[in-house]
Structure formats: C-alpha cells, structure tokens
Amino acid sequence: MNEIFQALRSEPIGGTKDTICLLVIAAGFISAFPPMSGYIAGYSHGLTFPVVGQIKIPGTLAAELSLMLAAAVAAYHLTYSILKKSRSRFVIPTSCKVESSDPMDYPPNESNGLILGYTTDDGTPITISDEDICRHGLIEGQTGMGKSVFGKSLMFQQIQRGGGLLFVDGKLDSDNIQELYEFAVYCGRGKDFQVINPGQPEKSNTYSPILYGEPDEIASRIISLIPSTTASAGADYYKQTSNLALVVFISALQEESPATVQQWIEEAKKTNTPLEYLNSNRIKGRAFNFLDLALLTMNEGVLNNLMKTINQLAPNSMARKNLSIFLEQYAKDQNLDGTITKLNVDLKRLKEMLGGIGARMQQFGSGNFGQVLNSYNPEVKMYEAIRDSKITYVALPTMGKDVAAQNLGKMVVADLRTSISWLQTNKEDRPKIPFLAFLDEMSSYSTEALNIMFEQSRSARVALLPAIQTDSGLTNISEDFAERILANTELKVFFRLSSQDTALKASELIGETTRVLKSTSAGSGVSASAQALQIGPNKALSDSANFGTGEREQAEPFVHQDVIKSLQPGECVILKSPRVWNIRVPMIELSPEIRRAIGPLRINHAKDNIARIKTFDAMKDVDDYILQAQRARVRPAKGETKGKDKDIPKDQPKAKEVNAEGYSELMPLPENAFEGIGE
C-alpha cells in the first residue's frame, strides 16, 4: 500500500487522457452533492428508463448512477496508468534496475527472427529480425556470466528453424560438441551436423581450407597466419615474398591442359552454371594439402616434380612461365661444384625466404591436425555448408595447442571470408534464412582482415556474432580494427564486465539520459535576546522554520559502469541504438530422457571418392626426394668431381630408375656412385 501511495505522489499526471479522466471523476463527485442533484432532477423530471422487463428507474437516479459509473471507470484508468511502472517493474529478479525500451515494432513480413531474451521489468520477449541480425552483433562479458548460454539459445533457435550455423569454439569444451549434436538430432537435423576437431581426429570430419578457390584467395588464407607487418618494412618483405611463392606454386598445381579446361566450359554451358561458380567449387589440376605446399618450400626434388608435371600438361601456360621466373630468382650463380640438378635452386636462400610460412603449413600437415586437414577430398566444405545450411562445429584446442589452434581458427575465418565473397557473386546460392556464425573467444584467432567481413557480409546474408571478454580482445590487433568492429555491429550485448575500462566504454556506448533530481531542504531556528541592564522585563523571543523542495534535470549515464560490473549471471544489457533492454537469457536444456535416447556423438562421414581425384601427393615419393638430396650433398672422393659418375664395372647391371614418374631423368646418377657415404 505504501508503494501505491508513493507512486501516486511521485508519478506525474498530465496529457489529454489523464485530463479527461480527472474531469469525469470530478463530475461524478459533484453529482452526489445536493445542489447538483437538484439541477439534474430538474432536467430529468418525469423521465424513466427501463432496466429489466417492466422495471423502470427514475431519470434522476439513472443520471447520477451514470456519472458515478463513469467516474469509477475514469479513476480506474487513471490509477492504472499511474501505477503501471510500479505494478510491472522488475517481474524478473535483477540487479540492474534499468527500465527497458519498447520492443522492436517489425512489419509482419519481418516478424520471423530470433528471441534474445526477456526483459526484467515486465517479462516482454525481445525479438530481432533476420534483417537486423545480418547487421551483426558483439557479445562482451567475463567468463561464466552467460555468453555461451546466450549463444546456445540463439543457435538452438537457428537449428530449429532450419538455418545454417558455424560455431567456432575457442575453448574446446566436449560438452558443447555433444550438446550441439543433441540440438541437431532433436530438431531432426542430425545429418546436417559436421565437426572439425583436430584434438580428436577419430571424432571429426575431414576439412581442407586451402583446396578450393583461386590461387590468390588460397594464398590469402595461408598468409593470414602471419601477423600484421605494416609497421615493419623488413617483415613485410618476407610476407609478400611468401605470398608470391604461394600464388606461383598453387597456380602451377591447379594448371590443367587446354582440353580439360574446354571440357569444363562446355559442361558449364550445358547446365547454365556461372564460370565463377565452377572455378570456385571444384578441384582444379592436382589436389594438394598442407604438406605438399610445405615440401615445395624446402625440397628441390618436389619442385622438380612440379616443374615436370606442368611442362607435360601446359608447357606454354603462364603458370609454368611464372614458376620458372620465380625459381630463377633462387638459382645458384655458378655451378662450380658440379652438382647435377635440373633447376639448380639455392635451397638455403629459398628456405630463408619461405621457411616461416613453410613451418606453419607443416604444422597443420603433421600429427592429429594432419589427420583432419590433409584430405584431398574433404567432407566439410565451407561454401557448401553456408549454401546448404549445414551445422558446423569447429573445436580449437587452445589450452593444449595454443599456437596451432589459433592458426586453425584464423584459417577457418579466412575460409569463411572467401566463401562470403563467392556468395556475393552467386546470388542464387545465398541462404534464405541468414547463416549464423558464432565466433566464441574471437580474440584468440582474430586478424586484421576480419573487419572486412563485418563491413560486407550483410549482402551475402551471413550474420557474424563474435564473443570476447574485454575490449583488449579487439585492440590487441589495432585501435582501428576495434573501431571498425564496433561501428559495424548493430547489436551489442554486455554481460558482467570486471574490467573498469571495458565497463566504462560499454556505458559510454549505451549513452546518457536526462533524469530529474529532486532535493528537499528543511530548517528551524530559535532565538532569544534581552538587555543586560534594563529596569523593565523587556525580552525578545523568536522561532523560525523553513521547508523547501526543488527539482533539476541532469544528464547521466543510462546504465552506469558500476551497474554493468554488478550484473548477475545470465543477465545482460542489450544495445540496439536507440533502444536499450535489460534482459534475462533463457537456458535451453534437453531432458535426461531425450538425451539418453539421442545417445553419444556420431560423425556423418561421406563416401571417399579419392580414386577419381588427381593428386600431387609429394609425400608418396618423399623418401626418394630426400635420398636424392643427400646424394647431391655427398663430398666427391679425392681426384673426382662432385656429381660425376664413377667408372661402372662392366659386369654390374645398369641402375634402375627409382621414380616411375621419371624423376631419375632429373638426377641421372647410378646407385654405385654413392657407395661409401658413411666412410
């Protein structure tokens, strides 16, 4: 009751509706007084009004009852309006005490979207449309405050309505894999679920982020592993040289004979397939993997094999000429030692220039990472995953293999960027339901090129939703990078923030509001005076008291940074300018019975058609390449010239060619010429 009287006293009354209600209430009260009753009786004398059947009531009584009833209805509406905030405030427990804005008023054709949560003041569900979610969002909050729960709520809705999803998990929680798999099976989409998990190859699909696309696109994905070199001219030189080498090598690997290219063009014309789509979504030339590219940067025999292959397929192609020009830069100035090689490449110089990028690629091609990423016919293809609305989970083992996991995350994001560029070209492949990319712990694998995706991916109907813990997760790349990400995210979600700087920045982003500050002052005083020397009893006594109230408007943060630092788990403040909502995030969990019925994770493997694919496969003959490199480094015996054949006994048979592909033509040395190497 005290809250009601306090609300009646503090809430302002005004406006057309409140004025009409006050006038009707006053008319009802006045009608009860005798002067007004007589006035009404004079006008309604002799009038009667039927009520039920033959029962009639006098007109005077009917008029008075009507005025009183109207006054009661007006009083109800006025009280309802005044007590609205007090009645409906914070029906959900909250520590924020921030009144939420009204929900978005979307047209009927844009009503389908995702529910973000429920406002704490009146429990209203807050929905965001597909068009707004394509303008991207940013989630900030310390660990354990509900970022992943918020993401799972959106991902479950996305799966339920048939949309595509990419979940890059920066902390590799096995429960997340199982839970997302259960969501997919529960919604009848178990066959759309695919996993990239280098930490557990036996529970992963195969994936290759470097197999599809143009040479410069693939090289750009690999170069994204190298940190920004804009501040160092020397480092940028090595980076650009590595990029050039990758473009040259990949162009040579993808080169096909003119007859094969013409066949592709005719097939595209028959099916009305754009050539850009054809070039981006098929394996051209020889399929390759990370190890193949790594060996090209460190072994001359592999380079010889590539040169011979392209000479056979397209000797007059630009790819062959560019490869020759590039390798000519690393040719030995003089071949005085008599080494017999065809390319005569100075491997020491080549390794000095390309060793960094080669080591990064070899890291992906070995161990558990190699079992997942070295496929010539990968099961997970990013472009098809977006086009066909697949559910893709990427596990990054950042705790145990931080460097490799971060590099894999960068490669996945780079592959996503290339796929978005293809969608901008191929409008017919854009998903009807926007594709949602939830990038958890994005700060561990973000790169400078990521901001381009936030600026341009809306037209491809791809929604990006990264999650970070502090602003340093963006500023560690650059201040410009952080500013561009903030400028291109329509939705900003703030959970509890422990960092003072991050909380202050969030409060500034939310903005200020004008609030009325009330002040009350009261005072009293008593005084008495009398003269010390006076015959009469003259004295002066006085009492004083004062009371005053005042109001003034003052601009202050709509949500103070201390309020953001004290949010409860599962509670967040959402900014979609100019609206601000304080919401509770729903936690979605399947019942134990349903989870038992679904069972453990089962990977959907595709049929392997590797036999139909032409592969480069440098690892197949790697022992031969290494042996030939060792032979080239053998010191000649006294009186002999390095690389020259020894006298071969007449009764000794001719050495067999060790490479069926013709590699022995590049190193025509008899086997007995290298006897006694250990001596």
XYZ file of C-alpha atoms in Angstrom:
679
model
C 0.000 0.000 0.000
C 2.854 2.368 0.775
C 4.311 1.724 -2.688
C 0.945 2.636 -4.230
C 0.683 5.942 -2.357
C 4.331 6.692 -3.159
C 3.691 6.066 -6.842
C 0.540 8.225 -6.778
C 2.547 11.019 -5.215
C 5.663 10.778 -7.388
C 4.320 9.920 -10.836
C 3.420 12.929 -12.998
C -0.168 13.358 -14.211
C -0.818 15.117 -17.486
C -1.797 14.790 -21.084
C -5.150 14.528 -22.830
C -6.102 11.119 -21.441
C -5.299 11.975 -17.831
C -7.121 15.334 -18.117
C -10.315 13.693 -19.415
C -10.183 11.103 -16.631
C -9.813 13.841 -13.996
C -12.788 15.795 -15.424
C -15.021 12.701 -15.433
C -14.037 11.860 -11.845
C -14.810 15.421 -10.758
C -18.212 15.286 -12.497
C -19.072 12.057 -10.685
C -18.230 13.505 -7.295
C -20.093 16.762 -7.956
C -23.227 14.865 -8.999
C -23.536 13.467 -5.471
C -23.876 16.911 -3.849
C -27.454 18.256 -3.244
C -27.170 21.392 -5.432
C -26.097 19.332 -8.441
C -28.658 16.614 -7.618
C -31.458 19.178 -7.739
C -30.131 20.566 -11.012
C -30.079 17.080 -12.542
C -33.573 16.339 -11.150
C -34.938 19.476 -12.785
C -33.732 18.427 -16.218
C -34.740 14.774 -15.863
C -38.142 15.312 -14.196
C -40.661 12.816 -15.412
C -38.161 10.666 -17.298
C -37.868 6.947 -16.626
C -35.530 4.315 -18.042
C -36.424 0.611 -18.385
C -33.961 -1.789 -16.779
C -35.317 -5.361 -16.812
C -38.744 -6.187 -18.161
C -41.318 -3.774 -16.680
C -38.910 -2.412 -14.048
C -38.060 1.237 -14.589
C -35.877 3.681 -12.692
C -36.300 7.456 -12.462
C -34.221 9.602 -14.790
C -32.567 11.448 -11.887
C -31.229 8.215 -10.410
C -30.113 6.953 -13.815
C -28.184 10.164 -14.497
C -26.464 10.090 -11.109
C -25.578 6.393 -11.489
C -24.188 7.012 -14.974
C -21.957 9.850 -13.779
C -20.723 7.820 -10.822
C -20.031 4.799 -13.022
C -18.128 6.971 -15.498
C -16.138 8.450 -12.613
C -15.262 4.952 -11.368
C -14.087 3.860 -14.812
C -12.025 7.039 -15.223
C -10.491 6.564 -11.782
C -9.545 3.006 -12.691
C -7.850 4.047 -15.944
C -6.049 6.938 -14.269
C -4.810 4.766 -11.417
C -3.836 2.001 -13.844
C -1.784 4.476 -15.866
C -0.095 5.960 -12.804
C 0.702 2.587 -11.244
C 1.815 0.943 -14.479
C 5.525 1.284 -13.793
C 5.180 0.357 -10.157
C 2.935 -2.611 -10.960
C 5.017 -4.141 -13.740
C 8.541 -3.189 -12.734
C 11.115 -5.981 -12.499
C 8.939 -9.051 -12.546
C 12.198 -10.977 -13.092
C 14.881 -10.659 -10.384
C 17.583 -8.228 -11.442
C 20.409 -6.165 -10.030
C 20.296 -3.596 -12.816
C 17.020 -1.739 -12.161
C 17.066 -0.257 -15.664
C 13.766 0.255 -17.411
C 13.851 -1.420 -20.824
C 12.799 0.244 -24.037
C 9.806 -0.944 -26.007
C 10.339 -4.000 -28.244
C 11.081 -3.544 -31.922
C 7.950 -2.968 -33.978
C 8.656 -5.048 -37.061
C 6.355 -5.305 -40.084
C 4.548 -8.648 -40.456
C 6.917 -9.802 -43.206
C 9.915 -9.278 -40.878
C 8.412 -10.769 -37.729
C 10.332 -14.054 -38.009
C 13.610 -13.782 -36.158
C 15.434 -14.853 -33.024
C 14.370 -14.272 -29.416
C 17.213 -12.664 -27.472
C 15.643 -12.957 -24.017
C 13.015 -11.465 -21.705
C 13.028 -8.002 -20.159
C 13.419 -7.923 -16.395
C 10.870 -5.154 -15.841
C 7.801 -6.743 -17.422
C 8.960 -10.043 -18.969
C 8.442 -8.938 -22.571
C 10.240 -11.165 -25.117
C 12.749 -9.226 -27.222
C 12.980 -10.415 -30.821
C 15.411 -9.367 -33.522
C 14.560 -9.794 -37.191
C 16.646 -11.520 -39.845
C 17.497 -8.191 -41.441
C 18.832 -6.797 -38.174
C 20.768 -9.945 -37.252
C 22.556 -9.654 -40.613
C 23.930 -6.340 -39.352
C 25.966 -8.424 -36.894
C 26.424 -8.270 -33.143
C 29.098 -8.226 -30.456
C 28.973 -10.040 -27.115
C 31.172 -8.933 -24.215
C 31.394 -10.408 -20.744
C 33.696 -12.145 -18.340
C 33.857 -15.912 -18.275
C 30.982 -17.755 -16.632
C 28.475 -14.915 -16.971
C 26.319 -16.412 -19.732
C 27.908 -15.669 -23.114
C 27.859 -19.325 -24.163
C 24.332 -19.807 -22.786
C 23.175 -16.812 -24.814
C 24.876 -18.233 -27.898
C 23.324 -21.676 -27.388
C 19.876 -20.120 -27.108
C 20.313 -18.412 -30.468
C 21.912 -21.496 -32.041
C 19.053 -23.747 -30.907
C 16.526 -21.386 -32.489
C 18.646 -21.241 -35.648
C 18.775 -25.046 -35.857
C 15.075 -25.329 -35.083
C 14.035 -23.070 -37.941
C 16.317 -24.793 -40.477
C 19.094 -22.207 -40.700
C 22.812 -22.785 -41.162
C 25.301 -22.410 -38.335
C 29.053 -22.160 -37.762
C 30.193 -22.434 -34.135
C 33.899 -21.757 -33.619
C 34.557 -22.828 -30.028
C 37.678 -21.126 -28.732
C 37.842 -23.118 -25.525
C 37.095 -26.692 -26.701
C 34.504 -27.982 -24.276
C 33.488 -31.549 -25.149
C 30.086 -30.900 -23.602
C 29.484 -28.192 -26.205
C 30.000 -30.680 -29.044
C 27.610 -33.181 -27.514
C 25.028 -30.527 -26.686
C 25.032 -29.025 -30.170
C 24.768 -32.518 -31.657
C 21.772 -33.232 -29.411
C 20.122 -29.995 -30.539
C 20.570 -31.027 -34.179
C 19.175 -34.533 -33.646
C 16.290 -33.223 -31.527
C 15.290 -30.873 -34.356
C 15.561 -33.656 -36.951
C 18.788 -32.354 -38.489
C 21.350 -34.903 -37.352
C 22.570 -35.464 -40.920
C 23.429 -31.769 -41.260
C 25.829 -31.880 -38.297
C 29.570 -31.899 -39.011
C 32.593 -31.474 -36.750
C 36.131 -30.169 -37.244
C 38.052 -31.388 -34.206
C 41.837 -31.765 -34.653
C 42.178 -32.625 -30.984
C 40.270 -35.892 -31.568
C 40.593 -36.951 -35.223
C 38.501 -40.065 -34.611
C 35.569 -37.769 -33.742
C 35.989 -35.363 -36.620
C 35.155 -34.894 -40.268
C 37.928 -34.043 -42.700
C 38.481 -30.463 -43.784
C 40.845 -28.564 -46.049
C 40.718 -24.754 -46.066
C 43.231 -24.492 -48.940
C 41.815 -26.787 -51.616
C 39.124 -24.624 -53.219
C 39.373 -21.200 -54.777
C 41.673 -19.121 -56.898
C 45.430 -19.152 -56.155
C 45.434 -15.650 -54.696
C 42.426 -16.491 -52.491
C 44.094 -19.615 -51.107
C 47.369 -17.752 -50.608
C 45.490 -15.026 -48.736
C 44.068 -17.602 -46.311
C 47.505 -19.020 -45.595
C 49.138 -15.601 -45.283
C 46.519 -14.671 -42.670
C 48.539 -16.869 -40.295
C 51.289 -14.239 -40.313
C 50.680 -11.252 -38.002
C 50.325 -7.781 -39.448
C 53.614 -6.410 -40.779
C 52.544 -2.873 -41.646
C 54.863 -1.431 -39.010
C 57.956 -3.279 -40.264
C 59.167 -2.968 -43.839
C 61.586 -5.873 -43.452
C 58.952 -8.264 -42.125
C 56.519 -7.132 -44.807
C 59.090 -8.012 -47.492
C 59.260 -11.619 -46.287
C 55.472 -11.757 -46.023
C 54.929 -10.522 -49.565
C 57.581 -12.897 -50.886
C 55.820 -15.801 -49.183
C 52.521 -14.690 -50.691
C 54.078 -14.567 -54.171
C 55.597 -18.024 -53.743
C 52.260 -19.499 -52.667
C 50.434 -17.946 -55.617
C 53.045 -19.316 -58.038
C 53.047 -22.816 -56.519
C 49.247 -23.068 -56.301
C 48.810 -21.754 -59.852
C 51.131 -24.487 -61.096
C 49.315 -27.146 -59.071
C 45.917 -26.030 -60.408
C 47.030 -25.802 -64.043
C 45.164 -28.074 -66.413
C 45.553 -28.959 -70.049
C 43.614 -26.791 -72.547
C 41.440 -29.765 -73.490
C 40.315 -30.277 -69.892
C 39.559 -26.577 -69.457
C 37.457 -26.568 -72.628
C 35.552 -29.597 -71.355
C 34.725 -27.737 -68.119
C 33.463 -24.740 -70.075
C 31.185 -26.906 -72.220
C 29.784 -28.618 -69.117
C 29.088 -25.235 -67.549
C 27.231 -24.053 -70.651
C 25.040 -27.155 -70.695
C 23.970 -26.666 -67.069
C 23.901 -22.836 -67.170
C 26.474 -22.765 -64.386
C 28.421 -19.496 -63.966
C 32.113 -19.926 -64.656
C 32.933 -18.167 -61.385
C 30.982 -20.815 -59.506
C 32.671 -23.575 -61.487
C 36.149 -22.225 -60.742
C 35.470 -21.845 -57.032
C 33.746 -25.137 -56.301
C 35.787 -27.841 -57.958
C 39.297 -29.189 -57.601
C 41.409 -27.916 -60.472
C 44.603 -29.564 -61.604
C 46.205 -31.671 -58.877
C 44.684 -31.774 -55.410
C 47.170 -30.749 -52.732
C 47.355 -30.343 -48.984
C 49.436 -28.521 -46.388
C 52.319 -30.985 -46.542
C 52.580 -30.677 -50.316
C 52.924 -26.905 -50.082
C 55.340 -27.169 -47.168
C 57.612 -29.545 -49.112
C 57.615 -27.194 -52.089
C 59.294 -24.585 -49.886
C 62.097 -26.858 -48.697
C 62.876 -29.659 -51.157
C 64.272 -29.344 -54.672
C 63.066 -32.768 -55.734
C 59.445 -31.768 -55.098
C 59.994 -28.597 -57.108
C 61.458 -30.675 -59.945
C 58.413 -32.917 -59.897
C 56.065 -29.914 -60.051
C 58.018 -28.400 -62.937
C 57.942 -31.639 -64.889
C 54.206 -32.074 -64.309
C 53.309 -28.627 -65.570
C 55.686 -28.982 -68.532
C 53.752 -32.061 -69.593
C 50.294 -30.532 -69.108
C 50.674 -26.948 -70.263
C 54.191 -26.030 -71.360
C 53.061 -22.686 -72.784
C 50.895 -21.633 -69.841
C 51.524 -18.537 -67.735
C 51.600 -20.714 -64.622
C 54.625 -22.618 -65.985
C 56.370 -19.416 -67.012
C 55.713 -17.738 -63.666
C 57.071 -20.776 -61.835
C 60.233 -20.707 -63.941
C 60.714 -16.983 -63.358
C 60.200 -17.346 -59.625
C 62.662 -20.225 -59.267
C 65.193 -18.403 -61.418
C 65.477 -15.839 -58.626
C 66.894 -18.553 -56.381
C 69.203 -20.181 -58.926
C 72.824 -20.651 -57.937
C 75.055 -18.039 -59.503
C 77.655 -20.598 -60.551
C 77.555 -24.341 -60.627
C 81.232 -24.778 -59.946
C 80.822 -27.767 -57.656
C 79.448 -29.876 -60.490
C 76.143 -30.631 -58.792
C 73.837 -32.284 -61.273
C 70.351 -30.835 -60.881
C 67.838 -29.560 -63.365
C 66.601 -26.464 -61.539
C 69.868 -25.637 -59.788
C 67.964 -23.931 -56.929
C 69.808 -22.472 -53.970
C 67.723 -24.162 -51.275
C 69.416 -22.263 -48.481
C 68.176 -18.942 -49.835
C 64.754 -20.402 -50.597
C 64.372 -21.700 -47.042
C 65.472 -18.375 -45.601
C 62.703 -16.617 -47.511
C 59.913 -19.196 -47.175
C 60.874 -21.129 -44.072
C 58.412 -19.300 -41.815
C 55.304 -19.981 -43.861
C 56.555 -23.484 -44.664
C 56.858 -24.312 -40.965
C 53.327 -23.077 -40.313
C 51.922 -25.266 -43.080
C 53.907 -28.297 -41.956
C 52.416 -27.855 -38.503
C 48.954 -28.344 -39.997
C 50.076 -31.352 -42.010
C 51.511 -33.422 -39.163
C 50.124 -35.143 -36.080
C 46.434 -35.043 -35.249
C 45.991 -31.882 -37.271
C 47.249 -33.699 -40.354
C 44.693 -36.495 -39.946
C 41.916 -33.913 -40.208
C 43.381 -31.290 -42.568
C 45.397 -33.361 -45.082
C 42.445 -34.713 -47.027
C 42.360 -34.451 -50.821
C 38.567 -34.875 -50.728
C 37.375 -33.111 -47.537
C 33.952 -33.752 -46.062
C 33.487 -30.190 -44.790
C 33.379 -27.510 -47.473
C 32.674 -24.044 -46.113
C 30.872 -22.699 -49.164
C 28.566 -25.708 -49.373
C 27.974 -25.534 -45.613
C 26.627 -21.993 -45.998
C 24.684 -22.712 -49.173
C 23.084 -25.906 -47.824
C 22.535 -24.566 -44.252
C 24.789 -27.103 -42.550
C 25.575 -27.127 -38.814
C 29.353 -26.946 -38.415
C 31.214 -27.114 -35.116
C 34.912 -26.151 -35.047
C 36.847 -27.152 -31.927
C 40.038 -25.205 -31.221
C 42.275 -26.878 -28.589
C 43.664 -23.521 -27.448
C 44.648 -24.737 -23.990
C 46.883 -27.611 -25.056
C 47.963 -26.466 -28.541
C 47.530 -22.736 -28.409
C 49.593 -21.713 -31.448
C 48.262 -24.405 -33.784
C 44.695 -23.890 -32.553
C 44.864 -20.140 -33.072
C 46.245 -20.628 -36.569
C 43.446 -23.058 -37.384
C 40.893 -20.510 -36.201
C 42.460 -17.909 -38.479
C 42.289 -20.332 -41.408
C 38.613 -21.106 -40.750
C 37.756 -17.412 -40.580
C 39.727 -16.777 -43.780
C 37.871 -19.637 -45.491
C 34.590 -18.120 -44.304
C 35.629 -14.758 -45.749
C 36.341 -16.321 -49.155
C 33.004 -18.158 -49.123
C 31.198 -14.898 -48.375
C 32.875 -13.291 -51.381
C 31.596 -16.134 -53.579
C 28.078 -15.666 -52.215
C 28.198 -12.013 -53.192
C 28.838 -13.146 -56.764
C 26.379 -16.073 -56.818
C 23.104 -14.558 -55.611
C 21.144 -17.756 -56.171
C 23.212 -19.531 -53.511
C 22.547 -17.023 -50.738
C 20.690 -18.701 -47.857
C 17.048 -17.746 -47.394
C 17.482 -17.959 -43.626
C 20.614 -15.969 -42.704
C 23.648 -18.105 -41.900
C 24.775 -17.534 -38.288
C 28.496 -17.588 -37.433
C 29.023 -17.638 -33.653
C 32.718 -16.902 -33.026
C 33.337 -17.692 -29.359
C 36.540 -16.270 -27.820
C 37.266 -14.498 -31.103
C 40.206 -12.563 -29.654
C 42.403 -15.676 -29.785
C 42.153 -16.043 -33.583
C 41.143 -12.641 -34.947
C 43.147 -10.994 -37.736
C 43.208 -7.587 -39.394
C 41.255 -8.907 -42.390
C 38.308 -9.869 -40.185
C 36.832 -6.367 -40.208
C 36.129 -6.642 -43.944
C 33.641 -9.423 -43.197
C 31.708 -7.162 -40.818
C 31.578 -4.447 -43.455
C 30.457 -6.517 -46.442
C 28.896 -9.842 -45.421
C 25.380 -8.453 -44.855
C 24.623 -8.632 -48.576
C 25.541 -12.337 -48.544
C 23.041 -12.953 -45.682
C 25.703 -14.097 -43.250
C 25.363 -12.896 -39.651
C 28.509 -12.634 -37.511
C 28.232 -12.848 -33.734
C 31.648 -12.799 -32.022
C 32.104 -13.123 -28.256
C 35.003 -11.575 -26.329
C 35.805 -10.875 -22.677
C 37.318 -7.375 -22.792
C 37.956 -4.594 -25.277
C 41.585 -5.681 -25.423
C 40.368 -8.662 -27.433
C 39.876 -6.174 -30.279
C 42.512 -3.543 -29.578
C 45.275 -6.168 -29.463
C 45.045 -6.184 -33.270
C 44.853 -2.398 -33.618
C 42.757 0.537 -32.463
C 41.412 0.934 -35.994
C 40.357 -2.730 -36.037
C 38.411 -2.316 -32.778
C 36.740 0.867 -34.006
C 35.607 -0.740 -37.262
C 34.183 -3.775 -35.471
C 32.212 -1.569 -33.060
C 30.979 0.612 -35.913
C 29.678 -2.361 -37.932
C 27.821 -4.273 -35.208
C 24.172 -3.278 -34.835
C 23.617 -5.369 -31.721
C 25.831 -5.091 -28.633
C 25.314 -7.443 -25.699
C 27.022 -6.702 -22.374
C 27.200 -9.285 -19.607
C 29.062 -8.598 -16.376
C 32.379 -6.892 -17.087
C 35.138 -6.934 -14.489
C 37.432 -4.553 -16.358
C 36.833 -0.926 -15.396
C 37.925 0.372 -18.801
C 35.697 -2.075 -20.674
C 32.705 -1.328 -18.423
C 33.230 2.419 -18.877
C 33.397 2.012 -22.660
C 30.193 -0.057 -22.606
C 28.442 2.609 -20.518
C 29.547 5.292 -22.975
C 28.279 3.239 -25.916
C 24.859 2.839 -24.287
C 24.673 6.617 -23.909
C 23.237 9.161 -21.499
C 19.763 10.104 -20.345
C 18.249 13.111 -18.608
C 16.941 12.371 -15.151
C 15.139 14.641 -12.680
C 16.992 15.088 -9.417
C 14.784 16.072 -6.502
C 16.114 17.910 -3.491
C 14.418 18.655 -0.160
C 15.623 21.085 2.482
C 14.242 21.836 5.939
C 15.441 24.067 8.745
C 14.333 25.565 12.047
C 15.722 28.091 14.490
C 15.056 29.585 17.942
C 16.475 32.849 19.227
C 16.152 34.815 22.480
C 17.572 38.192 23.372
C 17.414 40.582 26.353
C 19.297 43.629 27.523
C 21.638 43.142 30.424
C 20.825 46.453 32.138
C 17.142 47.333 31.945
C 14.552 48.196 34.547
C 11.601 46.689 32.661
C 11.201 42.970 31.733
C 11.684 43.551 28.011
C 12.880 40.419 26.176
C 12.748 39.175 22.534
C 11.918 35.562 21.687
C 11.577 34.184 18.125
C 11.089 30.832 16.431
C 11.701 30.129 12.714
C 11.171 27.124 10.422
C 11.561 26.587 6.675
C 10.920 23.762 4.222
C 11.726 23.674 0.530
C 11.742 21.244 -2.386
C 13.452 21.529 -5.753
C 13.863 19.611 -8.988
C 16.507 19.864 -11.692
C 17.377 17.888 -14.785
C 20.826 16.348 -15.124
C 22.464 14.230 -17.841
C 23.939 10.989 -16.542
C 24.759 7.520 -17.947
C 21.687 5.488 -18.778
C 23.487 2.443 -17.340
C 26.352 3.286 -15.013
C 29.577 1.283 -15.363
C 29.232 0.059 -11.783
C 25.838 -1.394 -12.686
C 27.395 -3.291 -15.601
C 30.089 -4.613 -13.266
C 27.427 -5.978 -10.894
C 25.153 -7.814 -13.347
C 24.079 -11.273 -12.249
C 24.958 -14.419 -14.230
C 22.543 -14.813 -17.128
C 21.617 -11.128 -17.067
C 22.759 -8.677 -19.718
C 22.179 -5.240 -21.162
C 21.490 -5.155 -24.904
C 22.029 -2.061 -27.004
C 20.354 -1.669 -30.367
C 20.553 2.039 -30.820
C 18.489 3.865 -29.735
C 16.860 1.068 -27.735
C 18.297 -0.470 -24.561
C 16.994 -3.634 -22.919
C 17.868 -5.264 -19.626
C 17.087 -8.934 -20.228
C 17.431 -12.385 -18.761
C 18.777 -15.069 -21.074
C 16.851 -18.370 -21.171
C 18.861 -21.543 -20.623
C 17.854 -24.292 -23.028
C 18.428 -27.876 -21.910
C 17.035 -31.171 -23.130
C 15.546 -33.570 -20.627
C 17.674 -36.544 -19.482
C 15.286 -38.950 -21.198
C 15.719 -37.241 -24.567
C 19.495 -37.068 -24.156
C 19.695 -40.789 -23.406
C 17.540 -41.536 -26.442
C 19.829 -39.479 -28.693
C 22.981 -41.154 -27.405
C 26.636 -40.207 -27.908
C 28.070 -38.230 -30.806
C 28.045 -39.965 -34.197
C 30.015 -38.453 -37.053
C 28.444 -38.328 -40.515
C 31.199 -39.453 -42.875
C 30.872 -39.038 -46.629
C 31.866 -41.617 -49.214
C 35.510 -41.184 -50.197
C 35.934 -40.687 -53.946
C 39.666 -40.056 -53.797
C 40.282 -42.535 -56.639
C 38.638 -40.109 -59.084
C 40.790 -37.174 -57.992
C 44.228 -36.414 -59.404
C 46.572 -35.623 -56.533
C 50.044 -34.140 -56.279
C 50.904 -36.191 -53.149
C 54.530 -35.219 -52.586
C 54.704 -37.447 -49.507
C 54.348 -40.563 -51.651
C 57.897 -40.216 -53.004
C 59.362 -38.188 -50.159
C 61.960 -40.876 -49.387
C 63.265 -40.655 -52.950
C 63.420 -36.881 -52.752
C 65.358 -36.986 -49.502
C 67.754 -39.641 -50.810
C 68.489 -37.615 -53.906
C 69.060 -34.504 -51.802
C 71.505 -36.481 -49.666
C 73.321 -37.714 -52.752
C 73.650 -34.179 -54.058
C 75.397 -33.199 -50.829
C 77.962 -36.044 -50.912
C 81.572 -34.912 -50.960
C 83.404 -36.302 -54.004
C 86.272 -38.691 -53.462
C 89.791 -37.440 -53.953
C 90.513 -36.881 -57.613
C 86.826 -36.945 -58.555
C 84.444 -34.182 -59.428
C 81.227 -33.865 -57.451
C 78.298 -35.203 -59.357
C 80.364 -37.081 -61.985
C 79.766 -40.777 -62.404
C 82.338 -43.271 -61.205
C 83.585 -45.950 -63.549
C 80.963 -48.621 -63.536
C 82.160 -52.236 -63.812
C 81.065 -53.885 -66.995
C 79.512 -56.810 -65.150
C 77.369 -54.538 -62.953
C 73.818 -54.056 -64.240
C 72.546 -50.586 -65.034
C 70.861 -48.817 -62.134
C 67.099 -48.920 -62.152
C 65.105 -45.751 -62.247
C 63.847 -45.118 -58.735
C 60.935 -42.960 -59.761
C 58.342 -44.335 -62.090
C 57.209 -40.797 -62.850
C 60.564 -40.061 -64.476
C 62.306 -38.314 -61.590
C 65.530 -40.213 -62.396
C 65.779 -38.135 -65.546
C 66.324 -35.142 -63.314
C 69.065 -36.939 -61.328
C 70.655 -39.473 -63.729
C 73.157 -40.906 -61.243
C 73.954 -44.609 -60.858
C 73.402 -46.042 -57.419
C 77.006 -47.303 -57.019
C 78.281 -43.742 -57.429
C 77.372 -43.100 -53.816
C 78.884 -46.109 -52.141
C 80.879 -45.427 -49.053
C 78.871 -42.403 -47.931
C 79.298 -43.389 -44.293
C 83.073 -43.515 -44.700
